[in-house]
Amino acid sequence: MLVLGPLGFAAPWLLAALIALPVLWVILRAMPPAPRRIVFPGVALLAGLADRAPVATRTPWWLLLIRLAAVAALILAFAGPVWRPVVQAPADGPLLVVMDAGFAAAPDWAARQTRAEAALTQAAAAGRPAALLLADGRDGQEALAFRPGDAWLSGLRGAQPQPWATRLPADPVAALADAPQGALSTLWLTDGTDHANRAAWLAALNDRGPVTVVPPARPLRTLSLAGGETPSLTLHATDDAAPAVQAIGPDPQGIERALASLTPGDAVTRDGLRLRPVAIDLPPELRNRITRFQVEAEAHAGAVVLADDRVRRRKVALVGDPLAEGQQLLAQTHYLRQALAPTTDLVEGTLGDVLDTAPDVIVLADQVQLAETAELTDWVGQGGLLIRFAGPRMAGYDRLSDEPLLPVALRQGGRDIGGALSWGDPRGLAAFPEDGPFAGLAIPGDVTVRAQLMAQPAPDLAGKTLAALSDNTPLVTRDRLGQGQVVLIHVTANAEWSSLPLSGLFLQMMERLVATARLSPTDAAHQDRAQPFWTPEIVLDGFGRPSEAQGLSPVPAADLAQGPGPDRPAGIYAAGERRQALNAGGPFVLADWPGATVEAASTTPGRDLRGALLAAAVLLMALDAVGSAWLARGRVRGAAAAALMALMLLPGPQAQAQELDPQLMQAASEVALAYVVTGDARIDSASQQGLAGLSQALRSRTSVEPGAPIGVDLDRDDLSLLTFLYWPITEAQPAPGPRAYLRLNAFLRSGGMILFDTRDGDIAGVGGPDMSQALRRLAAPLDIPPLAPVPDDHVLTRTFYLLEDFPGRWQGNPVWVEAPTTTAQAEAGVPFRQLNDGVSPVVIGGNSWSEAWALDENGYAAYPIGQGWEGDRQREMAVRFGVNLIMYVLTGNYKSDQVHVPALLDRLATEERLAP
């Protein structure tokens, strides 16, 4: 490629043809050879005559300039001019294309593939071996293979970004061991972020040859879940933009959509990035339906934060003994309030009051003999979580065996382990089961239990035990009830029976229990027996699109803590009753490129100028034709027409405007029905459905097989190809332009019909002096003949069906057509109209026929009409009127002419008898 400043040429050798321009100038200006002079006496008779059309002996300079400019434009166009081309340094050694393939490369992935494909294709054309390295962490430690560049194209086209950060092989020296001899040219398509082994790879590639780095074309924005007691998000960006964060989840109908839009806060600059906090300030009912948060207009996994147990805030209701609230530190609900307030929405009150708030969890602190037991049982059966704490009141209740809503049967009276009258010491806690909700929690050595409420031995007691003391007596038990669950903690919620409420373990245990609320029995029973392993349920692809996990193995908890990777993509992972999100987004570090050539971020492929130069050549040739015609004093109008035809060859909106609408052409071939587009979406939809229903009736009942109905823009579309036009009248409908009315009048005079429908049941009297203002405003410029109600013997009443009325969605209203010329009018000299074979060019009414004809996509009536059988009959009569109307348009007064057939036959017979 030859580059001259900002202009480049793909075929510069064609520019040599420009040398011929001076020669062409001389040839065009050359005089013809001098004629031989022969004396002819008769020429004397022509002396003194003037030539009325002299021929120029030389071509004018301006016409020569136009012709030479046209030739020059053609030469330049064929030379392949490109404005600001991307020129790569010439190289003859091997080529390595490195593509960052993490989630940060997803926003402009298609452009990256195009650039890499162009580089590999050029290397194949030059005979250079090439290698492709997709930095997605899936390649092993094998050496890169160098092959012809086009051998990598199929794999490149099928490559996709991954839902984790870019990863390069650990050892660049081993990966480049099979590189051919010669300087290695590297094209690195980076995502702009730093990652492991990048610096080592850059140093190794710089040592082997030139490295060209192509930075991302778009700024990078990622989203992460911030820690703390109140869940929130953090937006990380390389620019100052602050796009909204969409909270996405199922709506009440189960359709996933954006439920809310969160606005980022003020930015803080850190290490070249703009950090903005995003508060999740949403009602609990709405927040608990959210499945993911996504940065608006960003399509990569780093812009998505999947919602797990850390995001959902449960509504927890505390029901305790109000008499004990005077002593704050001794109250049953004090420690519960301290443990649950940071991570839940608390509601306190009586049981009847909190049930009305629809909580997810209800906590009863030493409560028995409840008046609302039936309502509480129904609430648990529908999915609620009931957590009960034991206490002196429950231990002293004499009918404890009859107490409902307990997971296990209890012994009356408590067990005093470490009291003054007991022989034993306080008991510690046994290790939590690995398949329970408390798996993995560390048990402090100072947590002891001095008293507890004992469970009756039973065969299923071990399966209901979630936590136990060191002597294997149950401390926390649970049972299922319908869709919900009942949990009993066999000690008090304060420090009266144990030191558990004074420890951080109590807070963790309550958080784990609350997190299991609203889980179905199937979900809760799906325990991962190989804990601490996490099973993927939902995973993201590199573009941030969620899908069900398939073919993935459980991930150890230690690996999950390292973030997303090839064997653990970003997604939702489950372990027992817990759900944890593995998100790809978060803080990142911008990369630097010492020793490499970094292309400007705004560099784009050059603009091809061939089309513009060819268009200029055509334009110059048209000007040459006009100039030549003017010089010849010929028909300038014909030359101008030729120039206009040449201009029509140029691309642009004018050329497109000359083309016929293919939809209208198809409508003409299929006798499709048309309606006027009013701009009101509901009215236009009713028109389309109505004409579709009428078309279906015509196909099933007559020999007419119309195509799909079309909408017509009166200011733009040609009406000459149409036969029937349905025009619903609306108050807000703008009047068409003057050209539209010219087309409408031509349409009416050429055999077309317009059905005006005011859709108001004729409450405005469309045919009288009180005609609706909207109809009068829209129809005033039209050439409409005098109107009259349809007479009983009008051909419209018998073209196909015999009708007495013309109902639509409304009925009992007059329909107006062209008034016939009476005998009195004929005698008075009123001209007799017989356009269109006597077919009325307009039909006006207000019965809302389109809604009566309308069918939905399933073939059912789209709008109600009347009641019962009477409504069905009215709809059938409306369809019959539509069939009669279309047959009237297509056949004219054929039915009316049949009435006169007997009289004509009698007249012919009489004439035959009288004939000699």
PDB file of N, CA, C and O in Angstrom, residues 385-405:
ATOM      1  N   LEU A 385     -40.878 -19.870  57.744  1.00  0.00           N
ATOM      2  CA  LEU A 385     -39.906 -20.481  58.657  1.00  0.00           C
ATOM      3  C   LEU A 385     -40.222 -20.009  60.073  1.00  0.00           C
ATOM      4  O   LEU A 385     -40.183 -18.806  60.359  1.00  0.00           O
ATOM      5  N   LEU A 386     -40.561 -20.956  60.944  1.00  0.00           N
ATOM      6  CA  LEU A 386     -40.859 -20.659  62.349  1.00  0.00           C
ATOM      7  C   LEU A 386     -39.685 -21.131  63.198  1.00  0.00           C
ATOM      8  O   LEU A 386     -39.325 -22.310  63.173  1.00  0.00           O
ATOM      9  N   ILE A 387     -39.058 -20.195  63.937  1.00  0.00           N
ATOM     10  CA  ILE A 387     -37.949 -20.506  64.846  1.00  0.00           C
ATOM     11  C   ILE A 387     -38.443 -20.284  66.262  1.00  0.00           C
ATOM     12  O   ILE A 387     -38.854 -19.178  66.618  1.00  0.00           O
ATOM     13  N   ARG A 388     -38.384 -21.321  67.059  1.00  0.00           N
ATOM     14  CA  ARG A 388     -38.850 -21.234  68.443  1.00  0.00           C
ATOM     15  C   ARG A 388     -37.675 -21.452  69.386  1.00  0.00           C
ATOM     16  O   ARG A 388     -36.790 -22.281  69.125  1.00  0.00           O
ATOM     17  N   PHE A 389     -37.674 -20.679  70.480  1.00  0.00           N
ATOM     18  CA  PHE A 389     -36.683 -20.839  71.546  1.00  0.00           C
ATOM     19  C   PHE A 389     -37.373 -21.394  72.778  1.00  0.00           C
ATOM     20  O   PHE A 389     -38.506 -21.010  73.114  1.00  0.00           O
ATOM     21  N   ALA A 390     -36.678 -22.303  73.470  1.00  0.00           N
ATOM     22  CA  ALA A 390     -37.199 -22.856  74.719  1.00  0.00           C
ATOM     23  C   ALA A 390     -36.999 -21.834  75.847  1.00  0.00           C
ATOM     24  O   ALA A 390     -36.374 -20.781  75.669  1.00  0.00           O
ATOM     25  N   GLY A 391     -37.521 -22.173  77.003  1.00  0.00           N
ATOM     26  CA  GLY A 391     -37.399 -21.286  78.147  1.00  0.00           C
ATOM     27  C   GLY A 391     -38.170 -21.826  79.338  1.00  0.00           C
ATOM     28  O   GLY A 391     -38.816 -22.893  79.263  1.00  0.00           O
ATOM     29  N   PRO A 392     -38.155 -21.114  80.403  1.00  0.00           N
ATOM     30  CA  PRO A 392     -38.860 -21.596  81.611  1.00  0.00           C
ATOM     31  C   PRO A 392     -40.348 -21.790  81.377  1.00  0.00           C
ATOM     32  O   PRO A 392     -40.943 -22.718  81.948  1.00  0.00           O
ATOM     33  N   ARG A 393     -40.979 -20.940  80.600  1.00  0.00           N
ATOM     34  CA  ARG A 393     -42.408 -21.085  80.390  1.00  0.00           C
ATOM     35  C   ARG A 393     -42.716 -22.371  79.640  1.00  0.00           C
ATOM     36  O   ARG A 393     -43.655 -23.090  79.997  1.00  0.00           O
ATOM     37  N   MET A 394     -41.938 -22.678  78.614  1.00  0.00           N
ATOM     38  CA  MET A 394     -42.179 -23.906  77.867  1.00  0.00           C
ATOM     39  C   MET A 394     -41.840 -25.123  78.714  1.00  0.00           C
ATOM     40  O   MET A 394     -42.533 -26.153  78.656  1.00  0.00           O
ATOM     41  N   ALA A 395     -40.781 -25.025  79.528  1.00  0.00           N
ATOM     42  CA  ALA A 395     -40.396 -26.171  80.355  1.00  0.00           C
ATOM     43  C   ALA A 395     -41.447 -26.462  81.412  1.00  0.00           C
ATOM     44  O   ALA A 395     -41.661 -27.617  81.794  1.00  0.00           O
ATOM     45  N   GLY A 396     -42.133 -25.425  81.938  1.00  0.00           N
ATOM     46  CA  GLY A 396     -43.139 -25.629  82.978  1.00  0.00           C
ATOM     47  C   GLY A 396     -44.536 -25.842  82.459  1.00  0.00           C
ATOM     48  O   GLY A 396     -45.469 -25.972  83.270  1.00  0.00           O
ATOM     49  N   TYR A 397     -44.742 -25.882  81.155  1.00  0.00           N
ATOM     50  CA  TYR A 397     -46.078 -26.066  80.608  1.00  0.00           C
ATOM     51  C   TYR A 397     -46.495 -27.514  80.793  1.00  0.00           C
ATOM     52  O   TYR A 397     -45.824 -28.445  80.344  1.00  0.00           O
ATOM     53  N   ASP A 398     -47.641 -27.736  81.471  1.00  0.00           N
ATOM     54  CA  ASP A 398     -48.032 -29.100  81.849  1.00  0.00           C
ATOM     55  C   ASP A 398     -48.602 -29.885  80.667  1.00  0.00           C
ATOM     56  O   ASP A 398     -48.742 -31.101  80.755  1.00  0.00           O
ATOM     57  N   ARG A 399     -48.951 -29.255  79.560  1.00  0.00           N
ATOM     58  CA  ARG A 399     -49.461 -29.971  78.391  1.00  0.00           C
ATOM     59  C   ARG A 399     -48.504 -29.783  77.206  1.00  0.00           C
ATOM     60  O   ARG A 399     -48.908 -29.534  76.085  1.00  0.00           O
ATOM     61  N   LEU A 400     -47.232 -29.901  77.493  1.00  0.00           N
ATOM     62  CA  LEU A 400     -46.236 -29.687  76.467  1.00  0.00           C
ATOM     63  C   LEU A 400     -46.325 -30.736  75.360  1.00  0.00           C
ATOM     64  O   LEU A 400     -46.024 -30.460  74.199  1.00  0.00           O
ATOM     65  N   SER A 401     -46.783 -31.938  75.708  1.00  0.00           N
ATOM     66  CA  SER A 401     -46.891 -32.986  74.684  1.00  0.00           C
ATOM     67  C   SER A 401     -47.978 -32.673  73.663  1.00  0.00           C
ATOM     68  O   SER A 401     -47.963 -33.206  72.556  1.00  0.00           O
ATOM     69  N   ASP A 402     -48.942 -31.803  74.026  1.00  0.00           N
ATOM     70  CA  ASP A 402     -50.013 -31.425  73.101  1.00  0.00           C
ATOM     71  C   ASP A 402     -49.698 -30.131  72.350  1.00  0.00           C
ATOM     72  O   ASP A 402     -50.510 -29.691  71.526  1.00  0.00           O
ATOM     73  N   GLU A 403     -48.582 -29.519  72.629  1.00  0.00           N
ATOM     74  CA  GLU A 403     -48.246 -28.247  71.987  1.00  0.00           C
ATOM     75  C   GLU A 403     -47.952 -28.486  70.503  1.00  0.00           C
ATOM     76  O   GLU A 403     -47.086 -29.294  70.142  1.00  0.00           O
ATOM     77  N   PRO A 404     -48.688 -27.787  69.595  1.00  0.00           N
ATOM     78  CA  PRO A 404     -48.425 -27.978  68.159  1.00  0.00           C
ATOM     79  C   PRO A 404     -47.190 -27.188  67.719  1.00  0.00           C
ATOM     80  O   PRO A 404     -46.600 -26.424  68.473  1.00  0.00           O
ATOM     81  N   LEU A 405     -46.835 -27.386  66.464  1.00  0.00           N
ATOM     82  CA  LEU A 405     -45.749 -26.656  65.813  1.00  0.00           C
ATOM     83  C   LEU A 405     -44.434 -26.814  66.567  1.00  0.00           C
ATOM     84  O   LEU A 405     -43.727 -25.859  66.863  1.00  0.00           O
TER      85      LEU A 405
END
